[in-house]
Short mmCIF file of C-alpha atoms in Angstrom, two decimals:
data_model
loop_
_atom_site.label_atom_id
_atom_site.label_comp_id
_atom_site.label_asym_id
_atom_site.label_seq_id
_atom_site.Cartn_x
_atom_site.Cartn_y
_atom_site.Cartn_z
CA LYS A 1 -49.71 -6.37 44.84
CA GLN A 2 -48.17 -9.04 42.67
CA GLU A 3 -45.25 -10.94 44.17
CA VAL A 4 -43.34 -13.69 42.42
CA THR A 5 -41.38 -16.41 44.19
CA GLN A 6 -39.01 -18.87 42.58
CA ILE A 7 -38.02 -22.15 44.14
CA PRO A 8 -35.34 -23.32 44.61
CA ALA A 9 -33.18 -20.23 44.99
CA ALA A 10 -30.13 -22.24 43.95
CA LEU A 11 -29.62 -25.64 42.41
CA SER A 12 -26.54 -27.69 41.61
CA VAL A 13 -26.93 -30.84 39.51
CA PRO A 14 -24.69 -33.23 37.60
CA GLU A 15 -24.74 -33.03 33.82
CA GLY A 16 -27.50 -35.00 32.14
CA GLU A 17 -30.13 -34.60 34.82
CA ASN A 18 -33.64 -33.43 34.07
CA LEU A 19 -34.71 -30.61 36.32
CA VAL A 20 -37.67 -28.42 37.19
CA LEU A 21 -37.65 -24.78 38.23
CA ASN A 22 -40.72 -23.36 39.90
CA CYS A 23 -42.33 -19.94 39.83
CA SER A 24 -45.42 -18.87 41.78
CA PHE A 25 -47.48 -15.68 41.72
CA THR A 26 -49.58 -14.21 44.52
CA ASP A 27 -52.04 -12.84 41.96
CA SER A 28 -53.00 -15.54 39.42
CA ALA A 29 -54.34 -12.94 36.96
CA ILE A 30 -51.35 -13.20 34.64
CA TYR A 31 -51.58 -12.17 31.01
CA ASN A 32 -48.19 -13.37 29.83
CA LEU A 33 -45.49 -15.43 31.46
CA GLN A 34 -41.93 -15.19 30.28
CA TRP A 35 -38.86 -17.16 31.32
CA PHE A 36 -35.44 -15.57 31.02
CA ARG A 37 -31.87 -16.62 31.41
CA GLN A 38 -29.20 -14.33 32.82
CA ASP A 39 -25.51 -15.12 32.61
CA PRO A 40 -23.12 -13.41 35.09
CA GLY A 41 -22.52 -9.79 34.14
CA LYS A 42 -24.88 -10.02 31.19
CA GLY A 43 -28.38 -8.94 30.27
CA LEU A 44 -31.47 -11.12 30.14
CA THR A 45 -32.18 -13.48 27.29
CA SER A 46 -35.78 -14.46 26.67
CA LEU A 47 -36.24 -18.24 26.62
CA LEU A 48 -39.97 -18.87 26.39
CA LEU A 49 -43.12 -16.79 26.33
CA ILE A 50 -46.50 -18.22 27.30
CA GLN A 51 -49.18 -15.97 25.90
CA SER A 52 -52.50 -15.29 27.55
CA SER A 53 -54.34 -18.02 25.64
CA GLN A 54 -51.64 -20.65 26.04
CA ARG A 55 -50.71 -23.08 28.77
CA GLU A 56 -47.38 -24.38 27.55
CA GLN A 57 -44.41 -23.59 25.31
CA THR A 58 -41.46 -25.68 24.18
CA SER A 59 -38.10 -24.79 22.72
CA GLY A 60 -35.53 -27.52 22.28
CA ARG A 61 -34.76 -29.02 25.69
CA LEU A 62 -36.88 -26.42 27.48
CA ASN A 63 -40.55 -26.67 28.30
CA ALA A 64 -42.51 -24.09 30.26
CA SER A 65 -46.04 -24.48 31.54
CA LEU A 66 -48.45 -22.14 33.24
CA ASP A 67 -51.35 -23.03 35.51
CA LYS A 68 -53.31 -19.81 35.86
CA SER A 69 -55.76 -21.26 38.37
CA SER A 70 -52.97 -21.80 40.88
CA GLY A 71 -50.67 -18.99 39.71
CA ARG A 72 -47.78 -21.38 39.12
CA SER A 73 -45.34 -21.90 36.29
CA THR A 74 -42.63 -24.49 35.82
CA LEU A 75 -39.61 -24.56 33.57
CA TYR A 76 -38.46 -28.04 32.70
CA ILE A 77 -34.91 -28.50 31.42
CA ALA A 78 -34.16 -31.89 29.91
CA ALA A 79 -30.71 -33.48 29.81
CA SER A 80 -29.00 -30.52 31.47
CA GLN A 81 -25.59 -29.37 30.22
CA PRO A 82 -22.84 -27.23 31.80
CA GLY A 83 -23.77 -24.49 29.34
CA ASP A 84 -27.18 -24.28 31.02
CA SER A 85 -25.52 -22.83 34.13
CA ALA A 86 -27.05 -19.40 34.69
CA THR A 87 -29.72 -17.61 36.69
CA TYR A 88 -33.26 -18.30 35.49
CA LEU A 89 -35.94 -15.68 36.03
CA CYS A 90 -39.67 -15.83 35.47
CA ALA A 91 -41.75 -12.71 34.89
CA GLY A 92 -45.48 -12.18 34.64
CA GLY A 93 -47.49 -9.32 33.25
CA GLY A 94 -47.61 -7.52 29.94
CA SER A 95 -50.53 -7.17 27.51
CA GLY A 96 -51.45 -3.65 28.39
CA THR A 97 -50.38 -3.69 32.01
CA TYR A 98 -47.12 -1.94 31.03
CA LYS A 99 -45.42 -3.93 33.71
CA TYR A 100 -43.65 -7.26 34.06
CA ILE A 101 -43.05 -8.42 37.63
CA PHE A 102 -39.98 -10.56 38.08
CA GLY A 103 -39.34 -13.52 40.32
CA THR A 104 -36.46 -13.83 42.73
CA GLY A 105 -34.51 -16.12 40.38
CA THR A 106 -32.99 -19.60 40.53
CA ARG A 107 -29.21 -19.91 40.24
CA LEU A 108 -28.48 -23.12 38.37
CA LYS A 109 -25.11 -24.82 38.20
CA VAL A 110 -24.70 -27.90 36.04
CA LEU A 111 -21.57 -29.84 36.86
CA ALA A 112 -19.58 -31.59 34.12
CA ASP B 1 -27.65 -5.26 15.08
CA THR B 2 -28.38 -4.82 18.77
CA ALA B 3 -32.12 -4.69 19.39
CA VAL B 4 -31.98 -2.77 22.69
CA SER B 5 -28.76 -0.88 23.32
CA GLN B 6 -27.84 1.14 26.35
CA THR B 7 -24.80 3.23 27.19
CA PRO B 8 -22.57 3.36 29.06
CA LYS B 9 -22.00 -0.24 30.13
CA TYR B 10 -20.15 0.86 33.26
CA LEU B 11 -20.50 4.08 35.21
CA VAL B 12 -18.36 4.90 38.24
CA THR B 13 -19.00 8.21 39.95
CA GLN B 14 -18.88 10.09 43.20
CA MET B 15 -21.77 10.62 45.56
CA GLY B 16 -23.67 13.80 44.78
CA ASN B 17 -22.93 13.79 41.06
CA ASP B 18 -25.53 13.79 38.28
CA LYS B 19 -25.37 11.12 35.57
CA SER B 20 -27.37 9.87 32.60
CA ILE B 21 -27.90 6.49 30.98
CA LYS B 22 -29.13 6.29 27.40
CA CYS B 23 -31.26 3.60 25.81
CA GLU B 24 -32.34 3.01 22.24
CA GLN B 25 -34.37 0.21 20.66
CA ASN B 26 -34.58 -0.54 16.94
CA LEU B 27 -37.45 -3.03 17.21
CA GLY B 28 -40.21 -0.53 16.54
CA HIS B 29 -41.75 -1.25 19.94
CA ASP B 30 -44.19 1.14 21.57
CA THR B 31 -43.30 0.44 25.19
CA MET B 32 -39.99 0.93 26.97
CA TYR B 33 -38.94 0.30 30.55
CA TRP B 34 -36.26 0.91 33.12
CA TYR B 35 -35.53 -1.85 35.61
CA LYS B 36 -33.14 -1.84 38.54
CA GLN B 37 -31.29 -5.00 39.60
CA ASP B 38 -29.94 -4.84 43.13
CA SER B 39 -27.01 -6.67 44.68
CA LYS B 40 -29.23 -9.69 45.35
CA LYS B 41 -30.04 -9.83 41.65
CA PHE B 42 -33.68 -8.88 42.20
CA LEU B 43 -35.15 -7.02 39.20
CA LYS B 44 -37.61 -4.28 40.00
CA ILE B 45 -39.46 -2.10 37.55
CA MET B 46 -38.85 1.63 37.86
CA PHE B 47 -40.65 3.23 34.92
CA SER B 48 -42.56 2.28 31.82
CA TYR B 49 -43.33 4.49 28.87
CA ASN B 50 -45.76 3.90 26.02
CA ASN B 51 -45.40 6.03 22.91
CA LYS B 52 -43.32 8.58 24.83
CA GLU B 53 -45.89 8.86 27.64
CA LEU B 54 -45.06 7.91 31.22
CA ILE B 55 -47.35 5.06 32.25
CA ILE B 56 -45.79 3.65 35.40
CA ASN B 57 -43.60 5.22 38.05
CA GLU B 58 -43.00 2.67 40.77
CA THR B 59 -42.39 5.02 43.71
CA VAL B 60 -38.96 5.91 42.44
CA PRO B 61 -37.30 8.94 44.13
CA ASN B 62 -37.72 12.08 42.07
CA ARG B 63 -33.93 12.26 41.74
CA PHE B 64 -34.57 9.80 38.90
CA SER B 65 -36.02 11.46 35.84
CA PRO B 66 -36.72 9.43 32.71
CA LYS B 67 -37.07 11.17 29.37
CA SER B 68 -38.42 9.77 26.12
CA PRO B 69 -37.72 12.09 23.17
CA ASP B 70 -39.33 9.56 20.83
CA LYS B 71 -40.66 6.04 21.18
CA ALA B 72 -37.30 4.51 20.24
CA HIS B 73 -35.41 6.22 23.05
CA LEU B 74 -35.75 6.24 26.81
CA ASN B 75 -33.02 7.91 28.82
CA LEU B 76 -32.56 7.96 32.57
CA HIS B 77 -31.08 10.93 34.38
CA ILE B 78 -30.13 10.63 38.02
CA ASN B 79 -29.46 13.68 40.19
CA SER B 80 -27.50 13.82 43.43
CA LEU B 81 -26.38 10.20 43.29
CA GLU B 82 -26.38 8.25 46.54
CA LEU B 83 -24.52 5.12 47.61
CA GLY B 84 -27.78 3.16 47.51
CA ASP B 85 -28.18 3.92 43.82
CA SER B 86 -25.37 1.49 43.05
CA ALA B 87 -26.97 -1.29 40.98
CA VAL B 88 -27.32 -2.56 37.45
CA TYR B 89 -29.90 -0.64 35.44
CA PHE B 90 -31.59 -2.39 32.55
CA CYS B 91 -33.53 -0.86 29.73
CA ALA B 92 -36.17 -3.00 28.01
CA SER B 93 -38.84 -2.73 25.35
CA SER B 94 -41.94 -4.67 24.38
CA GLN B 95 -44.80 -4.77 21.89
CA VAL B 96 -48.20 -6.37 22.19
CA PHE B 97 -48.87 -8.84 19.37
CA PHE B 98 -51.77 -11.28 18.86
CA GLY B 99 -52.42 -11.55 22.59
CA GLY B 100 -48.79 -11.84 23.62
CA GLU B 101 -46.07 -9.45 24.67
CA ARG B 102 -42.38 -10.31 24.74
CA LEU B 103 -39.89 -8.28 26.71
CA PHE B 104 -36.45 -7.55 25.24
CA PHE B 105 -33.59 -6.32 27.41
CA GLY B 106 -30.48 -4.27 26.92
CA SER B 107 -27.19 -5.52 28.31
CA GLY B 108 -27.35 -3.31 31.39
CA THR B 109 -25.44 -0.40 32.91
CA GLN B 110 -23.50 -1.15 36.08
CA LEU B 111 -23.58 1.99 38.20
CA SER B 112 -21.13 2.27 41.10
CA VAL B 113 -21.46 5.27 43.41
CA LEU B 114 -18.40 5.86 45.59
#
């Protein structure tokens, strides 16, 4: 049974810092890996999708990578801003599995 | 134009009542989901449907009955509501494309059972 753990559970950093969020899967057979952002009281916004044939995706200050051999993904946020404060969730699955399994989330607070 | 829309946004009800949450997606996706987010913010899949057919039922009590009248709609009916059903329920949809599959979420329905 797939389980997804995110470390750290919470993180507080000063503005401008570069930071790394981690996501690990117990079953490394992952088809797709998606990173989401969730603001308080809101739904989930998709940030990056790493497809089955890919190892990395970039969007602006965000970079996500996936190491299938170890079942680990990282989300790198460069030059963090207060507006980046949110909960970040990783999810693995898709491509015919009809299921995305979510991680436990990392609550990020970027201080001005 | 909201891609995945669900109603109502808030639902407050008494224990023992029956309630429904509606979901619609205008993305043309084949697959739709219901997820439950508990008080610790953990998201857990409940059901997934593909082209109106139930594919996954993750050991959800049979008080929860999803219905998909067409592939753009997936509603969730809950009978005999219990205190433990209080949570945020999210509808989502996805489509496989060129080896990838992106999940899109609705804004959630916060259910409070008193």
